[in-house]
Coordinates of C-alpha atoms and ligand atoms in Angstrom, one line a residue:
M34 CA -0.2 8.1 16.4
K35 CA 2.6 10.1 18.0
D36 CA 5.9 8.2 17.9
R37 CA 4.3 5.1 16.5
V38 CA 6.6 3.3 14.0
A39 CA 5.1 3.2 10.5
L40 CA 6.5 1.4 7.5
V41 CA 5.2 2.4 4.1
T42 CA 6.2 0.2 1.2
G43 CA 6.5 2.0 -2.2
G44 CA 6.8 5.3 -0.3
S45 CA 9.0 7.0 -2.8
R46 CA 6.3 8.0 -5.3
G47 CA 2.6 8.5 -5.9
I48 CA 0.1 7.2 -3.3
G49 CA 2.8 5.8 -0.9
R50 CA 4.6 9.2 -0.9
A51 CA 1.4 11.0 0.1
I52 CA 0.7 8.3 2.8
A53 CA 4.3 8.6 4.2
I54 CA 4.0 12.4 4.4
E55 CA 0.5 12.3 6.0
L56 CA 1.7 9.8 8.7
G57 CA 4.8 11.9 9.3
K58 CA 2.5 14.9 9.9
A59 CA 0.5 12.9 12.4
G60 CA 3.7 12.3 14.4
A61 CA 4.6 8.7 13.4
K62 CA 8.2 7.8 12.8
V63 CA 8.1 6.8 9.1
A64 CA 10.2 4.2 7.4
V65 CA 9.9 4.8 3.7
C66 CA 10.6 1.7 1.6
Y67 CA 11.5 2.2 -2.0
N68 CA 12.7 -0.2 -4.7
Q69 CA 14.7 1.9 -7.3
N70 CA 14.1 5.6 -6.7
E71 CA 16.6 6.5 -4.0
A72 CA 16.6 10.2 -4.9
L73 CA 12.8 10.4 -4.8
A74 CA 12.7 8.6 -1.5
A75 CA 15.3 11.1 -0.1
K76 CA 12.9 13.9 -1.1
V77 CA 10.1 12.3 0.8
I78 CA 12.3 12.0 3.9
A79 CA 13.3 15.7 3.5
E80 CA 9.7 16.8 3.2
I81 CA 8.8 14.9 6.4
T82 CA 11.9 16.0 8.4
D83 CA 11.7 19.6 7.2
N84 CA 8.2 19.7 8.8
G85 CA 9.6 18.5 12.2
G86 CA 8.8 14.8 11.6
T87 CA 11.0 11.7 11.8
A88 CA 11.6 9.5 8.7
K89 CA 14.3 7.4 7.1
A90 CA 14.5 5.6 3.7
F91 CA 15.1 1.9 3.3
K92 CA 15.7 0.0 0.0
A93 CA 14.0 -3.3 -0.5
D94 CA 12.2 -5.2 -3.3
V95 CA 9.0 -6.5 -1.7
S96 CA 8.9 -9.5 -3.9
K97 CA 12.2 -10.8 -2.4
G98 CA 11.9 -12.4 1.0
E99 CA 15.5 -12.0 1.9
E100 CA 15.5 -8.3 1.2
L101 CA 12.4 -8.0 3.5
N102 CA 14.1 -9.8 6.4
A103 CA 16.9 -7.2 6.1
L104 CA 14.4 -4.3 5.8
F105 CA 12.5 -5.2 9.0
K106 CA 15.7 -5.7 10.9
S107 CA 17.0 -2.3 9.8
V108 CA 13.7 -0.5 10.6
K109 CA 13.7 -2.2 14.1
E110 CA 17.3 -1.0 14.7
S111 CA 16.5 2.5 13.6
F112 CA 13.0 3.1 15.1
G113 CA 11.8 -0.1 16.9
P114 CA 9.2 -2.7 15.9
V115 CA 6.8 -1.8 13.1
E116 CA 3.4 -0.8 14.6
I117 CA 1.7 0.5 11.5
L118 CA 2.3 -1.3 8.2
V119 CA 1.1 0.1 4.9
N120 CA 1.4 -2.5 2.2
N121 CA 1.3 0.0 -0.8
A122 CA 4.1 -1.1 -3.2
G123 CA 2.6 -2.3 -6.4
I124 CA 3.1 -2.6 -10.1
I125 CA 0.6 -2.8 -13.0
R126 CA 1.1 -4.5 -16.3
Q127 CA -1.2 -4.9 -19.3
C128 CA -1.5 -8.1 -21.4
P129 CA -4.3 -10.2 -22.8
I130 CA -4.6 -13.6 -21.0
A131 CA -3.9 -15.5 -24.2
L132 CA -0.4 -13.9 -24.4
L133 CA 0.3 -13.6 -20.7
S134 CA 3.5 -15.5 -19.8
E135 CA 4.0 -17.2 -16.4
Q136 CA 6.9 -14.9 -15.8
E137 CA 4.8 -11.8 -16.3
W138 CA 2.1 -13.3 -14.1
D139 CA 4.6 -14.0 -11.4
E140 CA 6.2 -10.6 -11.5
V141 CA 2.8 -8.9 -10.8
V142 CA 1.5 -11.4 -8.2
D143 CA 4.9 -11.7 -6.4
T144 CA 5.1 -7.9 -6.0
N145 CA 1.4 -7.1 -5.2
L146 CA 0.2 -10.1 -3.3
K147 CA 3.2 -12.1 -2.1
G148 CA 4.9 -8.9 -1.1
T149 CA 1.9 -8.0 1.0
F150 CA 1.9 -11.4 2.7
S151 CA 5.6 -11.3 3.3
C152 CA 5.6 -7.9 4.9
T153 CA 2.6 -8.7 7.0
R154 CA 4.2 -12.0 8.2
L155 CA 7.3 -10.1 9.3
A156 CA 5.3 -7.4 11.1
V157 CA 2.7 -9.4 13.0
R158 CA 4.9 -11.1 15.6
D159 CA 5.9 -7.8 17.2
M160 CA 2.4 -6.5 16.9
M161 CA 0.9 -9.6 18.6
R162 CA 3.4 -9.2 21.4
A163 CA 2.5 -5.5 21.8
K164 CA -1.2 -6.2 21.5
W165 CA -1.4 -3.2 19.1
G166 CA -1.1 -3.0 15.4
R167 CA -2.5 -1.5 12.2
I168 CA -2.2 -3.1 8.8
I169 CA -3.5 -1.3 5.8
I170 CA -3.3 -3.0 2.4
I171 CA -3.6 -0.8 -0.7
S172 CA -5.6 -3.0 -3.1
S173 CA -7.6 -1.7 -6.0
D174 CA -11.1 -1.4 -7.3
A175 CA -9.7 -3.6 -10.1
G176 CA -9.7 -6.4 -7.5
R177 CA -13.5 -6.0 -7.1
L178 CA -14.4 -5.1 -10.7
G179 CA -11.9 -7.1 -12.7
E180 CA -9.8 -5.6 -15.4
A181 CA -9.6 -6.6 -19.1
M182 CA -5.9 -6.9 -20.1
G183 CA -5.0 -6.8 -16.4
S184 CA -6.1 -10.2 -15.2
H185 CA -2.8 -10.7 -13.2
Y186 CA -3.1 -7.2 -11.7
A187 CA -6.8 -7.7 -10.8
A188 CA -6.2 -11.2 -9.4
S189 CA -3.3 -10.0 -7.2
K190 CA -5.5 -7.2 -5.9
A191 CA -8.5 -9.5 -5.3
G192 CA -6.2 -11.8 -3.5
A193 CA -5.0 -9.0 -1.3
I194 CA -8.6 -8.3 -0.2
G195 CA -9.0 -12.0 0.8
F196 CA -5.7 -11.9 2.6
A197 CA -6.8 -8.7 4.5
K198 CA -10.1 -10.2 5.6
S199 CA -8.3 -13.4 6.8
A200 CA -5.7 -11.5 8.6
A201 CA -8.3 -9.3 10.2
R202 CA -10.2 -12.3 11.6
E203 CA -7.0 -14.0 12.8
L204 CA -5.5 -10.9 14.4
A205 CA -8.5 -9.1 15.9
P206 CA -8.0 -10.8 19.3
Y207 CA -4.6 -9.2 19.4
N208 CA -5.9 -5.7 18.9
I209 CA -4.5 -5.5 15.4
T210 CA -6.8 -4.1 12.7
V211 CA -6.4 -5.1 9.0
N212 CA -8.2 -3.2 6.3
A213 CA -8.0 -3.1 2.5
V214 CA -8.2 0.3 0.8
T215 CA -9.2 0.2 -2.9
P216 CA -8.4 3.2 -4.9
G217 CA -10.1 3.8 -8.3
Y218 CA -8.2 6.1 -10.6
I219 CA -5.6 8.2 -8.9
E220 CA -3.2 10.6 -10.6
T221 CA 0.3 9.0 -10.3
D222 CA 3.0 7.7 -12.5
M223 CA 1.0 4.4 -12.7
T224 CA -1.9 6.1 -14.5
A225 CA 0.1 8.9 -16.3
G226 CA 0.8 7.0 -19.5
A227 CA -2.8 6.4 -20.5
D228 CA -3.8 7.9 -23.8
E229 CA -6.6 10.5 -24.0
A230 CA -9.3 8.1 -25.3
I231 CA -8.7 5.7 -22.3
R232 CA -8.6 8.6 -19.9
K233 CA -12.0 9.9 -21.2
K234 CA -13.5 6.4 -20.8
Q235 CA -12.2 6.2 -17.3
L236 CA -13.5 9.6 -16.4
D237 CA -17.0 8.8 -17.8
A238 CA -17.2 5.7 -15.5
I239 CA -16.6 7.8 -12.4
P240 CA -19.7 9.4 -10.9
A241 CA -17.6 12.3 -9.5
R242 CA -16.2 12.9 -13.0
K243 CA -12.7 13.5 -11.8
I244 CA -9.6 11.5 -11.1
G245 CA -8.5 11.3 -7.5
A246 CA -5.3 12.6 -5.9
P247 CA -2.8 10.5 -3.8
Q248 CA -3.8 12.7 -0.9
D249 CA -7.4 11.4 -1.1
V250 CA -6.0 7.9 -0.3
A251 CA -3.6 9.2 2.3
W252 CA -6.3 10.8 4.4
L253 CA -8.2 7.5 4.7
V254 CA -5.0 5.6 5.5
A255 CA -4.1 8.1 8.3
F256 CA -7.6 7.7 9.7
L257 CA -7.4 3.9 9.8
A258 CA -3.8 4.0 11.2
G259 CA -4.7 6.3 14.1
E260 CA -6.9 5.8 17.2
T261 CA -9.7 6.9 14.9
G262 CA -9.5 3.5 13.3
R263 CA -9.5 1.3 16.4
Y264 CA -12.9 -0.4 15.8
I265 CA -12.6 -0.8 12.0
T266 CA -11.3 -4.1 10.8
G267 CA -11.8 -6.5 7.9
Q268 CA -13.2 -3.8 5.7
T269 CA -12.6 -3.0 2.0
I270 CA -13.0 0.7 1.5
S271 CA -12.9 2.4 -1.9
V272 CA -11.5 5.9 -2.6
D273 CA -12.8 6.3 -6.1
G274 CA -15.3 9.1 -6.6
G275 CA -18.1 6.5 -6.6
L276 CA -16.6 4.2 -9.3
F277 CA -17.2 0.9 -7.5
M278 CA -20.6 1.4 -5.8
Ligands
NDP159 P1 3.5 4.4 -8.6 O1 3.9 3.6 -9.8 O2 3.3 5.8 -8.7 O3 4.5 4.0 -7.4 C1 4.8 2.7 -7.1 C2 5.6 2.6 -5.8 O4 5.8 1.2 -5.5 C3 6.9 3.3 -5.9 O5 7.3 3.8 -4.7 C4 7.9 2.1 -6.2 O6 9.2 2.2 -5.8 C5 7.2 1.0 -5.4 N1 7.5 -0.3 -5.9 C6 7.2 -0.9 -7.1 N2 7.6 -2.2 -7.1 C7 8.2 -2.4 -5.9 C8 8.9 -3.5 -5.4 N3 9.1 -4.7 -6.0 N4 9.4 -3.4 -4.1 C9 9.3 -2.2 -3.4 N5 8.7 -1.1 -3.9 C10 8.2 -1.2 -5.1 O7 2.1 3.7 -8.1 P2 0.8 4.3 -7.3 O8 1.3 5.3 -6.3 O9 -0.1 4.7 -8.4 O10 0.3 3.0 -6.7 C11 0.5 2.7 -5.3 C12 -0.4 1.5 -4.9 O11 -1.8 1.8 -5.2 C13 -0.2 0.2 -5.8 O12 -0.3 -0.9 -5.0 C14 -1.3 0.3 -6.9 O13 -1.6 -1.0 -7.4 C15 -2.4 0.9 -6.0 N6 -3.4 1.5 -6.8 C16 -3.2 2.6 -7.6 C17 -4.1 3.2 -8.4 C18 -3.9 4.4 -9.2 O14 -4.9 4.8 -9.9 N7 -2.8 5.0 -9.2 C19 -5.5 2.6 -8.4 C20 -5.7 1.5 -7.5 C21 -4.7 1.0 -6.8 P3 10.3 3.0 -6.7 O15 9.9 4.4 -6.8 O16 11.6 2.8 -6.0 O17 10.3 2.3 -8.0

């Protein structure tokens, strides 16, 4: 993917950080989108550029359409049109359905699902013109298994899978692949807060009996983003030590 332009949303931390670094290693020019953590995004940029890669940080909240218009305009000015889009930015919240407010529902769905749609919409025109594109959506096993206390999260992630399949069908004639990657439990800030009892329960459910690393997801994303992924589209692929099978 030498000199391809890649945009990774939520690239400042966790899984997105590992993906940005992996794509940078593979030679892509990486636009790292963050929401709040400018300092961490700067560290990711330094890690890529110190290894001879090209990268730049961009601030945008993926749930806000106007910020995304500005993001895509800035990325195009800096690097050119986005060719590889990794919709990774996401948030998780826990709340039983009976107590879940519309506002909390909207916050999760607007970030995880609407953000994915909005970024994809802004990326596809240039990809269609170029007759080349890769779109990778970081969904979750929760979208396939459901999640008690996380119905809004699971619904947003299931929606992202439906969106990925629809986009894959629609965009395949333009040589654009669209795939959903569904991690299980990956060691990041998102999972760090869980108490020991919950952690043990999670571990017991994983056939591999270990929690994954962001790098495990990044390797698959790099495979899908490169020429290696050219005949793979519309798939939902878990990186989860066997949790979903
Ligand atoms: P982290 O909480 O570690 O990082 C989240 C990233 O998303 C940060 O870079 C954050 O930016 C960014 N982000 C959050 N909200 C927004 C927003 N509104 N606009 C732009 N960027 C935003 O999460 P993970 O790395 O664990 O998760 C990455 C993706 O993988 C998510 O979509 C998550 O749902 C999914 N996933 C994770 C699993 C896990 O076990 N960790 C399992 C299954 C799926 P900033 O640093 O600026 O706040």
